[in-house]
Amino acid sequence: MADTTYTIDNLCYLMERLRRAETGCPWDLKQTFKTLAPYTLEEAYEVIDAIENENYGQLKEESGDLLFQVIFYAQLGKEQNLFDFEEIVSLLVKKLISRHPHVFPEGTLTSERRPGRAQLNEQSIKDNWESIKQSERKEKGQASILDDIPLGLPALTRATKLQKRAARHGFDWPDMQGVLDKVHEETHELNEAITEGEVDAIEEELGDVLFTVVNLCRHLKVDAETALRSSSAKFERRINHIEERLHHQGKKMVDIPTEQLDEFWTEAKFSTMSKHP
C-alpha cells in the first residue's frame, strides 16, 4: 500500500474522532486545558532537544507532536464554544501582519514593500516590534511593561525577558562593567549570608547572584538558558566518561577517593574537549 499524505484538515478530523463521546479514546476524552499543559511543555523541550542534537528527523517528528498539542487545544476550545483552529490561525496571521509593517506596509497579507526602498535595520525592527506589542498590552488592559511575561517560563529565560523588557524602557546598566561590579557585590553579600548561617538569606542572595549573572549574559549577548544547557551537557559527557572508565574496572564513583575522581575528571575534561571543541 502506498504511503498516504495527510493534511492539516485530516489532523483536525482525527482530533475530533479522538474526542467523540461514544467511539473516541478514553485518555483523550479525559483531558482538559490544564491536564494538557505539562505535556505541551514536555513536547516543546523535546523539540529543543532535537535541535540541539541536530537530529532533524527527530525534529520533524517532535514538531508534529507539538503541533498536535495546538490541535488538541483547538478541539477543546471548539467543544466549549471558546474558539476553533481556524480562529487560532486567523488571529495569528493578523497579529503577525500587524507586527511586520516593514513586510506588509498596508496591513494586508498581499501588500508588499516597494522594491528599492531602504531596508530597516534589525534594531529599528525590534524597536518597532516592541512598540506594537506595548500597544497590544494596553488594549488588553495590562498596565505594567512586565505584565505579559509568563510565570511558567524557565527561571533563566524569564529573568532574561524581565531584564530585556526593563532595559527597553530605560532601566539598565550603561555598560558591562556595572554588571560585573554588581556580580561581585552580590557574591560578597552571599558570602556574608553563608557566614551568618541564615538559610532564608542564603537562598535570597543566591537568587540575586543568579539574576545578576543572567544580566551579565544579556550584556554579553549570550543566552543564559542555552549557555547553562551547554554546560550541563558538557558535565554529563564528562561524568559519562568517568563512569565508562570505572565500569571497565568494575567500580563505581562512590567507591573511588576524591583525589582519584579529580584525576579522572581532568582526564575526562581533555578527552571530551577533543570530541567536542
PDB file of C-alpha atoms in Angstrom:
ATOM      1  CA  MET A   1       0.000   0.000   0.000  1.00  0.00           C
ATOM      2  CA  ALA A   2       1.376   3.391  -0.998  1.00  0.00           C
ATOM      3  CA  ASP A   3       2.039   5.906   1.752  1.00  0.00           C
ATOM      4  CA  THR A   4      -0.832   8.329   2.253  1.00  0.00           C
ATOM      5  CA  THR A   5      -0.075  12.015   2.595  1.00  0.00           C
ATOM      6  CA  TYR A   6      -2.303  13.696   5.147  1.00  0.00           C
ATOM      7  CA  THR A   7      -3.175  17.364   5.586  1.00  0.00           C
ATOM      8  CA  ILE A   8      -3.942  19.716   8.475  1.00  0.00           C
ATOM      9  CA  ASP A   9      -7.641  19.107   7.807  1.00  0.00           C
ATOM     10  CA  ASN A  10      -7.063  15.378   8.282  1.00  0.00           C
ATOM     11  CA  LEU A  11      -5.339  16.107  11.578  1.00  0.00           C
ATOM     12  CA  CYS A  12      -8.247  18.210  12.810  1.00  0.00           C
ATOM     13  CA  TYR A  13     -10.656  15.434  11.806  1.00  0.00           C
ATOM     14  CA  LEU A  14      -8.518  12.858  13.620  1.00  0.00           C
ATOM     15  CA  MET A  15      -8.626  15.024  16.749  1.00  0.00           C
ATOM     16  CA  GLU A  16     -12.394  15.285  16.549  1.00  0.00           C
ATOM     17  CA  ARG A  17     -12.614  11.488  16.257  1.00  0.00           C
ATOM     18  CA  LEU A  18     -10.424  11.012  19.319  1.00  0.00           C
ATOM     19  CA  ARG A  19     -12.811  13.216  21.315  1.00  0.00           C
ATOM     20  CA  ARG A  20     -16.089  11.624  20.201  1.00  0.00           C
ATOM     21  CA  ALA A  21     -18.057  10.676  23.274  1.00  0.00           C
ATOM     22  CA  GLU A  22     -19.070   7.166  22.229  1.00  0.00           C
ATOM     23  CA  THR A  23     -16.237   5.991  19.995  1.00  0.00           C
ATOM     24  CA  GLY A  24     -13.246   8.141  20.938  1.00  0.00           C
ATOM     25  CA  CYS A  25     -10.131   7.403  23.006  1.00  0.00           C
ATOM     26  CA  PRO A  26     -10.775   7.240  26.775  1.00  0.00           C
ATOM     27  CA  TRP A  27      -7.495   9.031  27.561  1.00  0.00           C
ATOM     28  CA  ASP A  28      -8.128  11.867  25.118  1.00  0.00           C
ATOM     29  CA  LEU A  29     -11.693  12.247  26.368  1.00  0.00           C
ATOM     30  CA  LYS A  30     -10.440  12.866  29.916  1.00  0.00           C
ATOM     31  CA  GLN A  31      -8.117  15.725  29.003  1.00  0.00           C
ATOM     32  CA  THR A  32      -8.671  19.409  29.796  1.00  0.00           C
ATOM     33  CA  PHE A  33      -6.677  22.574  29.101  1.00  0.00           C
ATOM     34  CA  LYS A  34      -4.957  22.206  32.481  1.00  0.00           C
ATOM     35  CA  THR A  35      -4.135  18.499  32.197  1.00  0.00           C
ATOM     36  CA  LEU A  36      -2.600  19.038  28.746  1.00  0.00           C
ATOM     37  CA  ALA A  37      -0.302  21.876  29.854  1.00  0.00           C
ATOM     38  CA  PRO A  38       2.512  19.643  31.239  1.00  0.00           C
ATOM     39  CA  TYR A  39       2.524  17.592  28.020  1.00  0.00           C
ATOM     40  CA  THR A  40       2.809  20.757  25.943  1.00  0.00           C
ATOM     41  CA  LEU A  41       5.854  21.835  27.930  1.00  0.00           C
ATOM     42  CA  GLU A  42       7.386  18.375  27.560  1.00  0.00           C
ATOM     43  CA  GLU A  43       6.832  18.384  23.790  1.00  0.00           C
ATOM     44  CA  ALA A  44       8.410  21.847  23.486  1.00  0.00           C
ATOM     45  CA  TYR A  45      11.519  20.625  25.303  1.00  0.00           C
ATOM     46  CA  GLU A  46      11.711  17.581  23.038  1.00  0.00           C
ATOM     47  CA  VAL A  47      11.702  19.907  20.017  1.00  0.00           C
ATOM     48  CA  ILE A  48      14.580  21.863  21.570  1.00  0.00           C
ATOM     49  CA  ASP A  49      16.440  18.635  22.352  1.00  0.00           C
ATOM     50  CA  ALA A  50      16.187  17.532  18.715  1.00  0.00           C
ATOM     51  CA  ILE A  51      17.527  20.906  17.554  1.00  0.00           C
ATOM     52  CA  GLU A  52      20.454  20.836  19.987  1.00  0.00           C
ATOM     53  CA  ASN A  53      21.332  17.296  18.877  1.00  0.00           C
ATOM     54  CA  GLU A  54      20.956  18.344  15.218  1.00  0.00           C
ATOM     55  CA  ASN A  55      18.645  15.362  14.752  1.00  0.00           C
ATOM     56  CA  TYR A  56      16.383  16.734  12.039  1.00  0.00           C
ATOM     57  CA  GLY A  57      14.474  13.500  11.507  1.00  0.00           C
ATOM     58  CA  GLN A  58      13.556  13.651  15.182  1.00  0.00           C
ATOM     59  CA  LEU A  59      12.806  17.369  14.841  1.00  0.00           C
ATOM     60  CA  LYS A  60      10.247  16.611  12.133  1.00  0.00           C
ATOM     61  CA  GLU A  61       8.523  14.112  14.412  1.00  0.00           C
ATOM     62  CA  GLU A  62       8.690  16.272  17.545  1.00  0.00           C
ATOM     63  CA  SER A  63       7.380  19.310  15.651  1.00  0.00           C
ATOM     64  CA  GLY A  64       4.360  17.195  14.749  1.00  0.00           C
ATOM     65  CA  ASP A  65       3.857  16.247  18.396  1.00  0.00           C
ATOM     66  CA  LEU A  66       3.985  19.913  19.370  1.00  0.00           C
ATOM     67  CA  LEU A  67       1.515  20.809  16.612  1.00  0.00           C
ATOM     68  CA  PHE A  68      -0.835  18.132  17.941  1.00  0.00           C
ATOM     69  CA  GLN A  69      -0.932  19.995  21.257  1.00  0.00           C
ATOM     70  CA  VAL A  70      -2.258  23.076  19.443  1.00  0.00           C
ATOM     71  CA  ILE A  71      -4.821  20.957  17.577  1.00  0.00           C
ATOM     72  CA  PHE A  72      -5.916  19.463  20.905  1.00  0.00           C
ATOM     73  CA  TYR A  73      -6.412  22.914  22.456  1.00  0.00           C
ATOM     74  CA  ALA A  74      -8.363  23.966  19.375  1.00  0.00           C
ATOM     75  CA  GLN A  75     -10.680  20.974  19.720  1.00  0.00           C
ATOM     76  CA  LEU A  76     -11.280  21.698  23.407  1.00  0.00           C
ATOM     77  CA  GLY A  77     -11.962  25.328  22.567  1.00  0.00           C
ATOM     78  CA  LYS A  78     -14.420  24.321  19.841  1.00  0.00           C
ATOM     79  CA  GLU A  79     -16.284  21.950  22.176  1.00  0.00           C
ATOM     80  CA  GLN A  80     -16.669  24.726  24.759  1.00  0.00           C
ATOM     81  CA  ASN A  81     -17.613  27.386  22.168  1.00  0.00           C
ATOM     82  CA  LEU A  82     -14.475  29.381  23.025  1.00  0.00           C
ATOM     83  CA  PHE A  83     -12.532  29.242  19.736  1.00  0.00           C
ATOM     84  CA  ASP A  84     -11.575  26.815  16.990  1.00  0.00           C
ATOM     85  CA  PHE A  85      -8.473  26.087  14.912  1.00  0.00           C
ATOM     86  CA  GLU A  86      -9.464  28.488  12.125  1.00  0.00           C
ATOM     87  CA  GLU A  87      -9.776  31.308  14.656  1.00  0.00           C
ATOM     88  CA  ILE A  88      -6.361  30.474  16.108  1.00  0.00           C
ATOM     89  CA  VAL A  89      -4.784  30.659  12.642  1.00  0.00           C
ATOM     90  CA  SER A  90      -6.668  33.827  11.673  1.00  0.00           C
ATOM     91  CA  LEU A  91      -5.686  35.645  14.860  1.00  0.00           C
ATOM     92  CA  LEU A  92      -2.061  34.575  14.438  1.00  0.00           C
ATOM     93  CA  VAL A  93      -1.892  35.804  10.841  1.00  0.00           C
ATOM     94  CA  LYS A  94      -3.490  39.154  11.754  1.00  0.00           C
ATOM     95  CA  LYS A  95      -1.051  39.607  14.631  1.00  0.00           C
ATOM     96  CA  LEU A  96       1.998  38.778  12.523  1.00  0.00           C
ATOM     97  CA  ILE A  97       0.904  41.109   9.742  1.00  0.00           C
ATOM     98  CA  SER A  98       0.441  43.969  12.196  1.00  0.00           C
ATOM     99  CA  ARG A  99       3.837  43.278  13.816  1.00  0.00           C
ATOM    100  CA  HIS A 100       5.657  43.298  10.460  1.00  0.00           C
ATOM    101  CA  PRO A 101       4.737  46.618   8.834  1.00  0.00           C
ATOM    102  CA  HIS A 102       8.176  46.584   7.157  1.00  0.00           C
ATOM    103  CA  VAL A 103       6.995  43.497   5.211  1.00  0.00           C
ATOM    104  CA  PHE A 104       3.242  44.239   4.917  1.00  0.00           C
ATOM    105  CA  PRO A 105       3.176  48.067   4.679  1.00  0.00           C
ATOM    106  CA  GLU A 106      -0.572  48.369   4.089  1.00  0.00           C
ATOM    107  CA  GLY A 107      -1.521  45.941   6.838  1.00  0.00           C
ATOM    108  CA  THR A 108      -2.755  43.262   4.440  1.00  0.00           C
ATOM    109  CA  LEU A 109      -1.333  39.860   3.605  1.00  0.00           C
ATOM    110  CA  THR A 110      -0.865  40.737  -0.059  1.00  0.00           C
ATOM    111  CA  SER A 111       0.706  44.173   0.363  1.00  0.00           C
ATOM    112  CA  GLU A 112       4.447  44.374  -0.297  1.00  0.00           C
ATOM    113  CA  ARG A 113       7.254  46.819   0.323  1.00  0.00           C
ATOM    114  CA  ARG A 114       8.272  48.690  -2.806  1.00  0.00           C
ATOM    115  CA  PRO A 115      11.441  47.331  -4.466  1.00  0.00           C
ATOM    116  CA  GLY A 116      14.455  49.542  -3.842  1.00  0.00           C
ATOM    117  CA  ARG A 117      13.033  51.050  -0.670  1.00  0.00           C
ATOM    118  CA  ALA A 118      15.631  51.223   2.113  1.00  0.00           C
ATOM    119  CA  GLN A 119      15.610  48.247   4.462  1.00  0.00           C
ATOM    120  CA  LEU A 120      15.100  48.884   8.135  1.00  0.00           C
ATOM    121  CA  ASN A 121      17.993  47.762  10.296  1.00  0.00           C
ATOM    122  CA  GLU A 122      17.479  44.998  12.847  1.00  0.00           C
ATOM    123  CA  GLN A 123      17.377  47.354  15.839  1.00  0.00           C
ATOM    124  CA  SER A 124      14.708  49.536  14.217  1.00  0.00           C
ATOM    125  CA  ILE A 125      12.624  46.440  13.544  1.00  0.00           C
ATOM    126  CA  LYS A 126      12.998  45.296  17.176  1.00  0.00           C
ATOM    127  CA  ASP A 127      12.053  48.749  18.488  1.00  0.00           C
ATOM    128  CA  ASN A 128       9.005  48.857  16.243  1.00  0.00           C
ATOM    129  CA  TRP A 129       8.041  45.308  17.291  1.00  0.00           C
ATOM    130  CA  GLU A 130       8.194  46.282  20.966  1.00  0.00           C
ATOM    131  CA  SER A 131       6.179  49.451  20.328  1.00  0.00           C
ATOM    132  CA  ILE A 132       3.448  47.396  18.625  1.00  0.00           C
ATOM    133  CA  LYS A 133       3.438  44.850  21.458  1.00  0.00           C
ATOM    134  CA  GLN A 134       3.182  47.644  24.013  1.00  0.00           C
ATOM    135  CA  SER A 135       0.090  48.949  22.220  1.00  0.00           C
ATOM    136  CA  GLU A 136      -1.348  45.416  22.271  1.00  0.00           C
ATOM    137  CA  ARG A 137      -0.719  45.187  26.025  1.00  0.00           C
ATOM    138  CA  LYS A 138      -2.595  48.450  26.585  1.00  0.00           C
ATOM    139  CA  GLU A 139      -5.532  47.140  24.572  1.00  0.00           C
ATOM    140  CA  LYS A 140      -5.577  44.070  26.854  1.00  0.00           C
ATOM    141  CA  GLY A 141      -5.567  46.279  29.960  1.00  0.00           C
ATOM    142  CA  GLN A 142      -2.049  45.299  31.012  1.00  0.00           C
ATOM    143  CA  ALA A 143      -0.694  48.308  32.884  1.00  0.00           C
ATOM    144  CA  SER A 144       2.855  47.194  33.659  1.00  0.00           C
ATOM    145  CA  ILE A 145       5.511  46.742  30.999  1.00  0.00           C
ATOM    146  CA  LEU A 146       6.167  43.304  32.549  1.00  0.00           C
ATOM    147  CA  ASP A 147       2.554  42.079  32.715  1.00  0.00           C
ATOM    148  CA  ASP A 148       2.620  39.606  29.814  1.00  0.00           C
ATOM    149  CA  ILE A 149       5.839  37.749  30.704  1.00  0.00           C
ATOM    150  CA  PRO A 150       4.605  34.255  31.669  1.00  0.00           C
ATOM    151  CA  LEU A 151       5.281  32.967  35.173  1.00  0.00           C
ATOM    152  CA  GLY A 152       5.646  29.444  33.815  1.00  0.00           C
ATOM    153  CA  LEU A 153       8.802  30.143  31.809  1.00  0.00           C
ATOM    154  CA  PRO A 154      12.069  28.525  32.924  1.00  0.00           C
ATOM    155  CA  ALA A 155      13.605  30.828  35.532  1.00  0.00           C
ATOM    156  CA  LEU A 156      16.639  31.821  33.457  1.00  0.00           C
ATOM    157  CA  THR A 157      14.513  32.591  30.424  1.00  0.00           C
ATOM    158  CA  ARG A 158      12.027  34.615  32.453  1.00  0.00           C
ATOM    159  CA  ALA A 159      14.814  36.584  34.151  1.00  0.00           C
ATOM    160  CA  THR A 160      16.249  37.426  30.733  1.00  0.00           C
ATOM    161  CA  LYS A 161      12.869  38.567  29.420  1.00  0.00           C
ATOM    162  CA  LEU A 162      12.234  40.718  32.505  1.00  0.00           C
ATOM    163  CA  GLN A 163      15.627  42.379  32.133  1.00  0.00           C
ATOM    164  CA  LYS A 164      15.263  42.934  28.386  1.00  0.00           C
ATOM    165  CA  ARG A 165      11.829  44.472  28.809  1.00  0.00           C
ATOM    166  CA  ALA A 166      13.005  46.796  31.596  1.00  0.00           C
ATOM    167  CA  ALA A 167      16.083  47.748  29.546  1.00  0.00           C
ATOM    168  CA  ARG A 168      13.928  48.764  26.577  1.00  0.00           C
ATOM    169  CA  HIS A 169      12.215  51.238  28.887  1.00  0.00           C
ATOM    170  CA  GLY A 170      15.447  52.782  30.173  1.00  0.00           C
ATOM    171  CA  PHE A 171      16.154  50.648  33.255  1.00  0.00           C
ATOM    172  CA  ASP A 172      19.565  49.146  32.572  1.00  0.00           C
ATOM    173  CA  TRP A 173      23.270  49.356  33.318  1.00  0.00           C
ATOM    174  CA  PRO A 174      25.061  51.738  30.919  1.00  0.00           C
ATOM    175  CA  ASP A 175      27.832  49.212  30.296  1.00  0.00           C
ATOM    176  CA  MET A 176      29.008  45.706  31.155  1.00  0.00           C
ATOM    177  CA  GLN A 177      31.400  46.898  33.897  1.00  0.00           C
ATOM    178  CA  GLY A 178      28.462  47.956  36.034  1.00  0.00           C
ATOM    179  CA  VAL A 179      27.033  44.447  35.781  1.00  0.00           C
ATOM    180  CA  LEU A 180      30.392  42.852  36.646  1.00  0.00           C
ATOM    181  CA  ASP A 181      30.640  45.092  39.719  1.00  0.00           C
ATOM    182  CA  LYS A 182      27.135  44.016  40.678  1.00  0.00           C
ATOM    183  CA  VAL A 183      28.119  40.335  40.349  1.00  0.00           C
ATOM    184  CA  HIS A 184      30.993  40.936  42.800  1.00  0.00           C
ATOM    185  CA  GLU A 185      28.670  42.846  45.156  1.00  0.00           C
ATOM    186  CA  GLU A 186      26.066  40.057  45.146  1.00  0.00           C
ATOM    187  CA  THR A 187      28.763  37.395  45.663  1.00  0.00           C
ATOM    188  CA  HIS A 188      30.066  39.340  48.670  1.00  0.00           C
ATOM    189  CA  GLU A 189      26.542  39.520  50.122  1.00  0.00           C
ATOM    190  CA  LEU A 190      26.150  35.773  49.563  1.00  0.00           C
ATOM    191  CA  ASN A 191      29.393  35.135  51.471  1.00  0.00           C
ATOM    192  CA  GLU A 192      28.094  37.242  54.366  1.00  0.00           C
ATOM    193  CA  ALA A 193      24.816  35.289  54.423  1.00  0.00           C
ATOM    194  CA  ILE A 194      26.724  31.978  54.422  1.00  0.00           C
ATOM    195  CA  THR A 195      28.928  33.191  57.287  1.00  0.00           C
ATOM    196  CA  GLU A 196      25.866  34.197  59.304  1.00  0.00           C
ATOM    197  CA  GLY A 197      24.178  30.874  58.536  1.00  0.00           C
ATOM    198  CA  GLU A 198      20.786  32.403  57.717  1.00  0.00           C
ATOM    199  CA  VAL A 199      19.053  29.893  55.434  1.00  0.00           C
ATOM    200  CA  ASP A 200      16.477  32.346  54.043  1.00  0.00           C
ATOM    201  CA  ALA A 201      19.139  34.989  53.432  1.00  0.00           C
ATOM    202  CA  ILE A 202      21.374  32.444  51.662  1.00  0.00           C
ATOM    203  CA  GLU A 203      18.550  31.496  49.302  1.00  0.00           C
ATOM    204  CA  GLU A 204      17.740  35.138  48.597  1.00  0.00           C
ATOM    205  CA  GLU A 205      21.357  36.092  47.932  1.00  0.00           C
ATOM    206  CA  LEU A 206      21.899  33.041  45.734  1.00  0.00           C
ATOM    207  CA  GLY A 207      18.895  34.139  43.719  1.00  0.00           C
ATOM    208  CA  ASP A 208      20.369  37.623  43.402  1.00  0.00           C
ATOM    209  CA  VAL A 209      23.676  36.181  42.191  1.00  0.00           C
ATOM    210  CA  LEU A 210      21.901  34.082  39.564  1.00  0.00           C
ATOM    211  CA  PHE A 211      19.749  37.015  38.444  1.00  0.00           C
ATOM    212  CA  THR A 212      22.799  39.238  38.077  1.00  0.00           C
ATOM    213  CA  VAL A 213      24.723  36.576  36.134  1.00  0.00           C
ATOM    214  CA  VAL A 214      21.755  36.377  33.748  1.00  0.00           C
ATOM    215  CA  ASN A 215      22.086  40.146  33.345  1.00  0.00           C
ATOM    216  CA  LEU A 216      25.771  39.685  32.544  1.00  0.00           C
ATOM    217  CA  CYS A 217      24.835  37.093  29.903  1.00  0.00           C
ATOM    218  CA  ARG A 218      22.422  39.572  28.355  1.00  0.00           C
ATOM    219  CA  HIS A 219      25.073  42.306  28.155  1.00  0.00           C
ATOM    220  CA  LEU A 220      27.491  39.815  26.583  1.00  0.00           C
ATOM    221  CA  LYS A 221      24.745  38.785  24.108  1.00  0.00           C
ATOM    222  CA  VAL A 222      24.797  35.212  25.418  1.00  0.00           C
ATOM    223  CA  ASP A 223      21.530  33.356  26.015  1.00  0.00           C
ATOM    224  CA  ALA A 224      21.671  32.245  29.654  1.00  0.00           C
ATOM    225  CA  GLU A 225      19.413  29.218  29.151  1.00  0.00           C
ATOM    226  CA  THR A 226      21.459  27.990  26.186  1.00  0.00           C
ATOM    227  CA  ALA A 227      24.760  28.584  27.997  1.00  0.00           C
ATOM    228  CA  LEU A 228      23.646  26.618  31.056  1.00  0.00           C
ATOM    229  CA  ARG A 229      22.201  23.800  28.959  1.00  0.00           C
ATOM    230  CA  SER A 230      25.536  23.596  27.132  1.00  0.00           C
ATOM    231  CA  SER A 231      27.474  23.467  30.402  1.00  0.00           C
ATOM    232  CA  SER A 232      25.103  20.806  31.739  1.00  0.00           C
ATOM    233  CA  ALA A 233      25.629  18.722  28.599  1.00  0.00           C
ATOM    234  CA  LYS A 234      29.397  19.106  28.997  1.00  0.00           C
ATOM    235  CA  PHE A 235      29.175  17.985  32.638  1.00  0.00           C
ATOM    236  CA  GLU A 236      27.091  14.982  31.568  1.00  0.00           C
ATOM    237  CA  ARG A 237      29.643  13.957  28.940  1.00  0.00           C
ATOM    238  CA  ARG A 238      32.463  14.097  31.469  1.00  0.00           C
ATOM    239  CA  ILE A 239      30.560  12.113  34.085  1.00  0.00           C
ATOM    240  CA  ASN A 240      29.722   9.521  31.420  1.00  0.00           C
ATOM    241  CA  HIS A 241      33.428   9.302  30.561  1.00  0.00           C
ATOM    242  CA  ILE A 242      34.331   8.695  34.209  1.00  0.00           C
ATOM    243  CA  GLU A 243      31.600   6.068  34.579  1.00  0.00           C
ATOM    244  CA  GLU A 244      32.814   4.277  31.465  1.00  0.00           C
ATOM    245  CA  ARG A 245      36.410   4.213  32.750  1.00  0.00           C
ATOM    246  CA  LEU A 246      35.298   2.879  36.125  1.00  0.00           C
ATOM    247  CA  HIS A 247      32.960   0.326  34.549  1.00  0.00           C
ATOM    248  CA  HIS A 248      35.956  -1.389  32.928  1.00  0.00           C
ATOM    249  CA  GLN A 249      37.490  -1.618  36.409  1.00  0.00           C
ATOM    250  CA  GLY A 250      34.306  -2.999  37.939  1.00  0.00           C
ATOM    251  CA  LYS A 251      33.949   0.084  40.151  1.00  0.00           C
ATOM    252  CA  LYS A 252      31.505   2.928  40.779  1.00  0.00           C
ATOM    253  CA  MET A 253      32.175   6.567  41.603  1.00  0.00           C
ATOM    254  CA  VAL A 254      31.134   6.109  45.235  1.00  0.00           C
ATOM    255  CA  ASP A 255      33.969   3.585  45.617  1.00  0.00           C
ATOM    256  CA  ILE A 256      36.688   5.992  44.479  1.00  0.00           C
ATOM    257  CA  PRO A 257      38.598   8.514  46.659  1.00  0.00           C
ATOM    258  CA  THR A 258      38.041  12.177  45.852  1.00  0.00           C
ATOM    259  CA  GLU A 259      41.656  12.653  44.707  1.00  0.00           C
ATOM    260  CA  GLN A 260      41.327   9.881  42.122  1.00  0.00           C
ATOM    261  CA  LEU A 261      37.981  11.233  40.956  1.00  0.00           C
ATOM    262  CA  ASP A 262      39.700  14.581  40.380  1.00  0.00           C
ATOM    263  CA  GLU A 263      42.269  12.821  38.190  1.00  0.00           C
ATOM    264  CA  PHE A 264      39.530  11.095  36.215  1.00  0.00           C
ATOM    265  CA  TRP A 265      37.722  14.433  35.860  1.00  0.00           C
ATOM    266  CA  THR A 266      40.840  16.074  34.392  1.00  0.00           C
ATOM    267  CA  GLU A 267      41.225  13.152  32.011  1.00  0.00           C
ATOM    268  CA  ALA A 268      37.549  13.405  31.038  1.00  0.00           C
ATOM    269  CA  LYS A 269      37.902  17.140  30.529  1.00  0.00           C
ATOM    270  CA  PHE A 270      40.635  16.777  27.918  1.00  0.00           C
ATOM    271  CA  SER A 271      39.067  13.693  26.345  1.00  0.00           C
ATOM    272  CA  THR A 272      35.657  15.312  25.817  1.00  0.00           C
ATOM    273  CA  MET A 273      37.283  18.577  24.665  1.00  0.00           C
ATOM    274  CA  SER A 274      38.882  16.710  21.771  1.00  0.00           C
ATOM    275  CA  LYS A 275      35.489  15.279  20.796  1.00  0.00           C
ATOM    276  CA  HIS A 276      33.501  18.479  21.386  1.00  0.00           C
ATOM    277  CA  PRO A 277      35.662  21.527  20.548  1.00  0.00           C
TER     278      PRO A 277
END
